[in-house]
Backbone as JSON Lines, residues from 0, in Angstrom:
{"i":0,"aa":"X","n":[-6.23,15.34,-14.11],"ca":[-5.83,14.22,-15.03],"c":[-5.39,12.97,-14.22]}
{"i":1,"aa":"X","n":[-6.27,11.63,-14.66],"ca":[-5.84,10.7,-13.55],"c":[-4.47,9.74,-14.46]}
{"i":2,"aa":"X","n":[-3.89,9.33,-13.17],"ca":[-2.7,8.85,-13.49],"c":[-2.95,7.56,-12.95]}
{"i":3,"aa":"X","n":[-2.78,6.58,-14.12],"ca":[-3.24,5.09,-13.49],"c":[-1.89,4.52,-13.55]}
{"i":4,"aa":"X","n":[-1.14,4.58,-13.42],"ca":[0.67,4.47,-13.78],"c":[1.07,3.43,-12.06]}
{"i":5,"aa":"X","n":[2.19,2.97,-11.74],"ca":[2.56,2.82,-10.43],"c":[3.97,3.03,-10.87]}
{"i":6,"aa":"X","n":[4.43,3.73,-10.39],"ca":[5.98,4.14,-11.12],"c":[6.86,3.58,-10.3]}
{"i":7,"aa":"X","n":[8.26,3.01,-10.11],"ca":[9.38,2.91,-9.46],"c":[9.16,4.08,-8.17]}
{"i":8,"aa":"X","n":[8.86,4.96,-8.42],"ca":[9.07,6.33,-7.02],"c":[8.46,6.12,-6.37]}
{"i":9,"aa":"X","n":[6.99,5.34,-6.96],"ca":[6.29,5.25,-5.94],"c":[5.8,3.87,-5.04]}
{"i":10,"aa":"X","n":[7.16,3.06,-4.95],"ca":[7.11,1.86,-4.26],"c":[8.16,2.38,-2.99]}
{"i":11,"aa":"X","n":[7.49,1.7,-2.17],"ca":[8.33,2.05,-1.23],"c":[9.59,0.66,-1.01]}
{"i":12,"aa":"X","n":[10.76,1.36,-0.99],"ca":[11.89,0.51,-1.11],"c":[13.08,0.77,-0.06]}
{"i":13,"aa":"X","n":[12.89,1.93,0.42],"ca":[14.13,2.47,2.06],"c":[14.05,1.57,2.82]}
{"i":14,"aa":"X","n":[15.28,0.81,2.8],"ca":[15.02,-0.14,4.11],"c":[15.12,0.58,5.36]}
{"i":15,"aa":"X","n":[15.75,2.25,5.6],"ca":[15.58,3.02,6.6],"c":[13.92,3.1,6.79]}
{"i":16,"aa":"X","n":[13.53,3.29,5.86],"ca":[12.18,4.22,5.93],"c":[10.9,2.93,6.52]}
{"i":17,"aa":"X","n":[11.79,1.42,5.53],"ca":[10.42,0.6,6.04],"c":[10.9,0.21,7.83]}
{"i":18,"aa":"X","n":[12.03,0.19,8.07],"ca":[12.46,0.11,9.5],"c":[11.43,1.11,10.61]}
{"i":19,"aa":"X","n":[11.87,2.17,10.0],"ca":[10.98,3.52,10.63],"c":[9.3,3.14,10.9]}
{"i":20,"aa":"X","n":[9.0,3.09,9.38],"ca":[7.65,2.42,9.93],"c":[7.21,1.5,10.84]}
{"i":21,"aa":"X","n":[7.72,0.38,10.68],"ca":[7.14,-0.77,11.27],"c":[7.75,-0.41,12.63]}
{"i":22,"aa":"X","n":[8.41,0.09,12.91],"ca":[9.02,0.93,14.09],"c":[8.0,1.81,15.18]}
{"i":23,"aa":"X","n":[7.65,3.01,14.28],"ca":[6.78,3.99,14.78],"c":[5.73,4.43,14.23]}
{"i":24,"aa":"X","n":[5.1,3.4,13.16],"ca":[4.26,3.93,12.12],"c":[2.7,3.3,13.06]}
{"i":25,"aa":"X","n":[1.7,3.61,12.78],"ca":[0.22,3.52,13.15],"c":[-0.46,2.06,12.62]}
{"i":26,"aa":"X","n":[-1.32,1.64,12.58],"ca":[-1.39,0.54,12.29],"c":[-2.84,0.29,11.92]}
{"i":27,"aa":"X","n":[-3.77,-0.15,11.33],"ca":[-5.39,-1.19,11.15],"c":[-5.3,-2.19,10.27]}
{"i":28,"aa":"X","n":[-6.33,-2.64,10.51],"ca":[-6.49,-3.8,9.56],"c":[-7.82,-4.04,9.22]}
{"i":29,"aa":"X","n":[-7.66,-4.17,7.61],"ca":[-9.07,-4.27,7.03],"c":[-8.67,-5.97,6.03]}
{"i":30,"aa":"X","n":[-9.4,-6.63,6.69],"ca":[-9.1,-8.07,6.33],"c":[-9.47,-8.33,4.82]}
{"i":31,"aa":"X","n":[-8.34,-9.02,4.13],"ca":[-7.26,-9.51,4.54],"c":[-5.8,-8.73,4.76]}
{"i":32,"aa":"X","n":[-5.96,-7.53,4.66],"ca":[-4.73,-6.99,5.18],"c":[-4.3,-6.56,6.42]}
{"i":33,"aa":"X","n":[-3.18,-6.04,6.91],"ca":[-2.95,-5.24,7.9],"c":[-2.48,-4.11,7.09]}
{"i":34,"aa":"X","n":[-2.64,-3.12,7.38],"ca":[-1.99,-1.96,6.9],"c":[-1.48,-0.96,8.39]}
{"i":35,"aa":"X","n":[0.22,-0.2,7.93],"ca":[0.84,0.4,8.6],"c":[1.26,1.45,7.87]}
{"i":36,"aa":"X","n":[1.34,2.45,7.96],"ca":[1.47,3.71,7.72],"c":[2.03,4.87,8.91]}
{"i":37,"aa":"X","n":[2.72,5.86,8.3],"ca":[3.42,6.69,9.05],"c":[3.43,7.97,8.08]}
{"i":38,"aa":"X","n":[2.86,9.54,8.48],"ca":[2.9,10.66,7.98],"c":[4.7,10.75,7.97]}
{"i":39,"aa":"X","n":[5.21,11.19,6.88],"ca":[6.4,11.41,7.09],"c":[6.94,13.28,6.39]}
{"i":40,"aa":"X","n":[7.83,13.5,6.94],"ca":[8.05,14.84,6.5],"c":[8.8,14.92,4.88]}
{"i":41,"aa":"X","n":[9.35,14.03,4.49],"ca":[9.76,14.15,3.04],"c":[10.07,12.64,2.88]}
{"i":42,"aa":"X","n":[9.93,12.51,1.44],"ca":[9.9,10.93,0.85],"c":[11.2,11.22,0.14]}
{"i":43,"aa":"X","n":[11.95,10.37,-0.26],"ca":[13.13,10.23,-0.84],"c":[12.76,10.6,-2.6]}
{"i":44,"aa":"X","n":[11.55,10.46,-2.68],"ca":[11.41,11.29,-4.13],"c":[9.71,11.68,-3.74]}
{"i":45,"aa":"X","n":[10.4,13.43,-4.15],"ca":[9.25,13.94,-3.63],"c":[8.06,14.19,-4.67]}
{"i":46,"aa":"X","n":[8.1,13.61,-5.93],"ca":[6.86,13.76,-7.0],"c":[5.65,13.23,-6.51]}
{"i":47,"aa":"X","n":[5.67,12.04,-5.93],"ca":[4.53,11.39,-5.29],"c":[4.64,11.72,-4.09]}
{"i":48,"aa":"X","n":[3.07,11.79,-3.38],"ca":[2.93,12.05,-1.88],"c":[2.7,10.75,-0.95]}
{"i":49,"aa":"X","n":[2.52,9.58,-1.74],"ca":[2.39,8.39,-1.25],"c":[3.42,7.05,-1.86]}
{"i":50,"aa":"X","n":[4.5,6.65,-0.76],"ca":[5.08,5.51,-1.17],"c":[5.0,4.41,-0.56]}
{"i":51,"aa":"X","n":[4.29,3.26,-1.23],"ca":[3.78,1.85,-0.95],"c":[4.44,0.75,-1.06]}
{"i":52,"aa":"X","n":[4.28,0.12,-0.16],"ca":[4.96,-1.79,0.04],"c":[4.04,-2.23,-0.16]}
{"i":53,"aa":"X","n":[4.47,-3.74,-0.52],"ca":[3.26,-4.63,-0.33],"c":[3.92,-6.28,-0.06]}
{"i":54,"aa":"X","n":[2.95,-6.79,1.01],"ca":[4.46,-8.11,1.5],"c":[3.25,-8.98,1.67]}
{"i":55,"aa":"X","n":[3.83,-10.27,1.39],"ca":[2.64,-11.5,1.73],"c":[3.42,-12.65,2.48]}
{"i":56,"aa":"X","n":[3.41,-13.1,3.27],"ca":[4.21,-14.35,4.08],"c":[4.7,-15.11,3.46]}
{"i":57,"aa":"X","n":[5.74,-15.66,3.7],"ca":[6.4,-17.06,3.33],"c":[5.58,-18.1,3.9]}
{"i":58,"aa":"X","n":[5.46,-18.18,5.37],"ca":[5.06,-18.83,5.93],"c":[3.88,-19.39,5.96]}
{"i":59,"aa":"X","n":[2.73,-18.72,5.18],"ca":[1.69,-18.87,5.32],"c":[1.34,-19.37,3.5]}
{"i":60,"aa":"X","n":[2.26,-18.59,2.56],"ca":[2.4,-19.17,0.87],"c":[4.02,-19.45,1.0]}
{"i":61,"aa":"X","n":[4.28,-20.92,0.92],"ca":[5.01,-21.21,0.66],"c":[5.99,-21.16,-0.42]}
{"i":62,"aa":"X","n":[5.37,-21.02,-2.12],"ca":[5.27,-20.86,-3.03],"c":[5.4,-19.74,-3.5]}
{"i":63,"aa":"X","n":[6.93,-19.19,-4.08],"ca":[6.89,-17.73,-4.45],"c":[5.6,-17.71,-5.38]}
{"i":64,"aa":"X","n":[5.59,-18.47,-6.2],"ca":[4.2,-17.89,-7.55],"c":[3.03,-17.61,-6.75]}
{"i":65,"aa":"X","n":[2.85,-18.13,-5.36],"ca":[1.51,-17.31,-4.92],"c":[1.73,-16.25,-4.02]}
{"i":66,"aa":"X","n":[3.08,-16.14,-3.38],"ca":[3.7,-14.98,-2.77],"c":[3.17,-13.78,-4.1]}
{"i":67,"aa":"X","n":[3.79,-13.98,-5.08],"ca":[3.97,-12.94,-6.21],"c":[2.77,-13.04,-6.84]}
{"i":68,"aa":"X","n":[1.79,-13.71,-6.9],"ca":[0.36,-13.14,-7.66],"c":[-0.65,-12.07,-6.52]}
{"i":69,"aa":"X","n":[-0.56,-12.42,-5.33],"ca":[-1.04,-11.79,-4.36],"c":[-0.41,-10.33,-4.43]}
{"i":70,"aa":"X","n":[0.81,-9.84,-4.46],"ca":[1.29,-8.32,-4.47],"c":[1.27,-8.28,-5.91]}
{"i":71,"aa":"X","n":[1.41,-9.06,-6.93],"ca":[0.76,-8.57,-8.01],"c":[-0.8,-7.52,-7.84]}
{"i":72,"aa":"X","n":[-1.4,-8.41,-7.5],"ca":[-2.97,-8.52,-7.65],"c":[-3.29,-6.97,-6.68]}
{"i":73,"aa":"X","n":[-2.42,-7.15,-5.67],"ca":[-2.37,-6.0,-4.62],"c":[-2.28,-4.55,-5.6]}
{"i":74,"aa":"X","n":[-1.08,-5.14,-6.13],"ca":[-0.6,-3.47,-6.38],"c":[-1.5,-3.21,-7.9]}
{"i":75,"aa":"X","n":[-1.97,-3.63,-8.64],"ca":[-2.72,-3.63,-9.7],"c":[-4.14,-2.7,-8.68]}
{"i":76,"aa":"X","n":[-4.84,-3.51,-7.98],"ca":[-5.89,-2.57,-7.06],"c":[-5.53,-1.26,-6.81]}
{"i":77,"aa":"X","n":[-4.39,-1.08,-6.06],"ca":[-4.28,0.02,-5.53],"c":[-4.17,0.97,-6.95]}
{"i":78,"aa":"X","n":[-2.89,0.52,-7.99],"ca":[-3.0,1.42,-8.78],"c":[-4.09,2.18,-9.84]}
{"i":79,"aa":"X","n":[-5.3,1.37,-9.32],"ca":[-6.38,1.51,-10.68],"c":[-7.24,2.75,-9.09]}
{"i":80,"aa":"X","n":[-6.87,3.13,-7.98],"ca":[-7.5,3.93,-7.11],"c":[-6.92,4.55,-6.49]}
{"i":81,"aa":"X","n":[-5.86,4.36,-6.44],"ca":[-4.6,5.71,-5.61],"c":[-5.32,6.97,-5.57]}
{"i":82,"aa":"X","n":[-5.86,6.89,-7.07],"ca":[-6.07,9.06,-7.62],"c":[-6.39,9.44,-6.61]}
{"i":83,"aa":"X","n":[-7.47,9.0,-5.41],"ca":[-8.51,9.8,-4.71],"c":[-7.42,10.36,-3.51]}
{"i":84,"aa":"X","n":[-6.72,9.1,-2.74],"ca":[-5.7,9.45,-1.96],"c":[-4.54,10.47,-2.55]}
{"i":85,"aa":"X","n":[-4.11,10.71,-3.39],"ca":[-3.21,11.05,-3.93],"c":[-3.56,12.59,-3.85]}
{"i":86,"aa":"X","n":[-4.76,12.7,-4.68],"ca":[-5.57,14.01,-4.7],"c":[-5.86,15.01,-3.47]}
{"i":87,"aa":"X","n":[-6.32,13.98,-2.31],"ca":[-6.42,14.4,-1.08],"c":[-4.91,14.91,0.03]}
{"i":88,"aa":"X","n":[-4.1,14.07,-0.44],"ca":[-2.9,14.32,-0.01],"c":[-1.78,15.73,-0.59]}
{"i":89,"aa":"X","n":[-2.33,15.85,-1.83],"ca":[-1.96,16.97,-2.78],"c":[-2.34,18.04,-1.87]}
{"i":90,"aa":"X","n":[-4.3,18.04,-1.66],"ca":[-4.61,19.15,-1.46],"c":[-3.82,19.58,-0.07]}
{"i":91,"aa":"X","n":[-3.91,18.88,0.7],"ca":[-3.22,18.97,2.26],"c":[-1.61,19.39,2.2]}
{"i":92,"aa":"X","n":[-0.92,19.2,1.31],"ca":[0.6,19.12,1.14],"c":[0.86,18.24,2.3]}
{"i":93,"aa":"X","n":[0.23,17.01,2.18],"ca":[1.2,15.96,3.12],"c":[1.54,14.94,2.59]}
{"i":94,"aa":"X","n":[2.55,14.04,3.25],"ca":[3.16,12.82,2.51],"c":[2.98,11.49,3.65]}
{"i":95,"aa":"X","n":[2.75,10.42,2.88],"ca":[2.49,9.35,3.66],"c":[3.48,7.75,3.14]}
{"i":96,"aa":"X","n":[3.96,7.28,3.85],"ca":[4.49,5.93,3.95],"c":[3.63,4.73,4.06]}
{"i":97,"aa":"X","n":[3.25,4.02,3.65],"ca":[2.42,2.72,3.8],"c":[2.71,1.56,3.22]}
{"i":98,"aa":"X","n":[2.38,0.35,4.42],"ca":[2.96,-0.97,3.9],"c":[1.55,-1.75,4.17]}
{"i":99,"aa":"X","n":[1.4,-2.82,2.61],"ca":[0.62,-3.46,3.48],"c":[0.7,-4.5,3.32]}
{"i":100,"aa":"X","n":[0.22,-5.59,4.4],"ca":[0.43,-7.06,4.51],"c":[-0.5,-8.07,4.52]}
{"i":101,"aa":"X","n":[-0.52,-8.89,3.5],"ca":[-1.71,-9.58,3.5],"c":[-1.46,-10.96,4.54]}
{"i":102,"aa":"X","n":[-2.5,-10.89,5.19],"ca":[-2.78,-12.09,5.99],"c":[-3.71,-13.13,6.21]}
{"i":103,"aa":"X","n":[-4.68,-13.31,5.1],"ca":[-5.06,-14.34,4.71],"c":[-4.75,-15.67,4.67]}
{"i":104,"aa":"X","n":[-5.08,-16.65,4.73],"ca":[-4.39,-18.33,4.5],"c":[-4.94,-18.53,3.04]}
{"i":105,"aa":"X","n":[-5.65,-17.94,2.33],"ca":[-5.81,-18.31,1.06],"c":[-5.91,-16.93,0.05]}
{"i":106,"aa":"X","n":[-5.53,-17.36,-1.37],"ca":[-5.29,-15.99,-2.43],"c":[-7.3,-15.61,-2.57]}
{"i":107,"aa":"X","n":[-6.92,-14.42,-2.14],"ca":[-8.44,-13.93,-2.51],"c":[-8.85,-13.24,-4.26]}
{"i":108,"aa":"X","n":[-9.42,-13.44,-4.62],"ca":[-9.62,-12.84,-6.06],"c":[-9.67,-11.32,-6.34]}
{"i":109,"aa":"X","n":[-9.57,-10.77,-7.56],"ca":[-9.31,-9.24,-7.6],"c":[-10.14,-8.62,-7.11]}
{"i":110,"aa":"X","n":[-11.29,-9.16,-7.6],"ca":[-12.64,-8.27,-6.91],"c":[-12.66,-8.06,-5.67]}
{"i":111,"aa":"X","n":[-12.36,-9.03,-4.47],"ca":[-12.29,-9.07,-3.13],"c":[-11.38,-7.87,-2.9]}
{"i":112,"aa":"X","n":[-10.39,-8.12,-3.81],"ca":[-8.82,-7.21,-3.22],"c":[-9.17,-5.72,-3.63]}
{"i":113,"aa":"X","n":[-9.83,-5.48,-4.7],"ca":[-10.31,-4.26,-5.45],"c":[-10.91,-3.77,-4.32]}
{"i":114,"aa":"X","n":[-12.0,-4.26,-3.58],"ca":[-13.15,-3.46,-2.74],"c":[-12.3,-3.1,-1.5]}
{"i":115,"aa":"X","n":[-11.35,-4.17,-0.93],"ca":[-10.8,-4.05,0.4],"c":[-9.64,-2.77,0.1]}
{"i":116,"aa":"X","n":[-9.15,-2.18,-1.15],"ca":[-8.06,-1.67,-0.82],"c":[-8.9,-0.39,-1.55]}
{"i":117,"aa":"X","n":[-10.21,0.14,-1.82],"ca":[-10.8,0.98,-1.69],"c":[-11.47,1.28,-0.36]}
{"i":118,"aa":"X","n":[-11.54,0.82,0.19],"ca":[-12.06,0.59,1.93],"c":[-10.81,1.16,2.45]}
{"i":119,"aa":"X","n":[-9.47,0.6,2.63],"ca":[-8.03,0.67,2.7],"c":[-7.74,2.56,2.69]}
{"i":120,"aa":"X","n":[-8.07,2.91,1.22],"ca":[-7.79,4.12,1.1],"c":[-8.83,5.47,1.24]}
{"i":121,"aa":"X","n":[-9.96,4.79,1.58],"ca":[-10.97,5.77,2.12],"c":[-10.5,5.8,3.84]}
{"i":122,"aa":"X","n":[-9.77,4.92,4.27],"ca":[-9.59,4.8,5.61],"c":[-8.57,6.13,5.49]}
{"i":123,"aa":"X","n":[-7.25,5.85,5.26],"ca":[-6.36,6.44,4.9],"c":[-6.64,7.61,5.12]}
{"i":124,"aa":"X","n":[-7.55,8.3,4.4],"ca":[-7.77,9.59,3.65],"c":[-8.76,10.13,5.27]}
{"i":125,"aa":"X","n":[-9.13,9.43,5.67],"ca":[-10.21,9.94,7.2],"c":[-9.0,10.06,8.21]}
{"i":126,"aa":"X","n":[-8.32,8.98,8.41],"ca":[-7.39,8.62,9.84],"c":[-6.17,9.53,9.4]}
{"i":127,"aa":"X","n":[-5.93,10.2,8.6],"ca":[-4.98,10.79,8.53],"c":[-4.99,12.3,7.69]}
């Protein structure tokens, strides 16, 4: 059964894990995102195989409204398409921490973000 939720446990919030992710994680780019990921043995909550975080630069988007919109649209696109990656990781019993940093200077529309997130999910499936 597909679940289209994006719960609190799926969000990457652990400061320690985020620091480790940026220090030791692998990265790739799918414009307009920079994706940093790290295979982990244990996540703080084991119910979900992936914890994900989203970010938009305050230098490129000085207004919080714009940053929040980018993150909201990105989370929505992730929420609708994450199930394929979750199934793949469950089958291999692996865990992953992912952070997506928005790098464009303009706010993209939802259809563009939706497509780019699908590319990112496929790349995460094949690279990990």
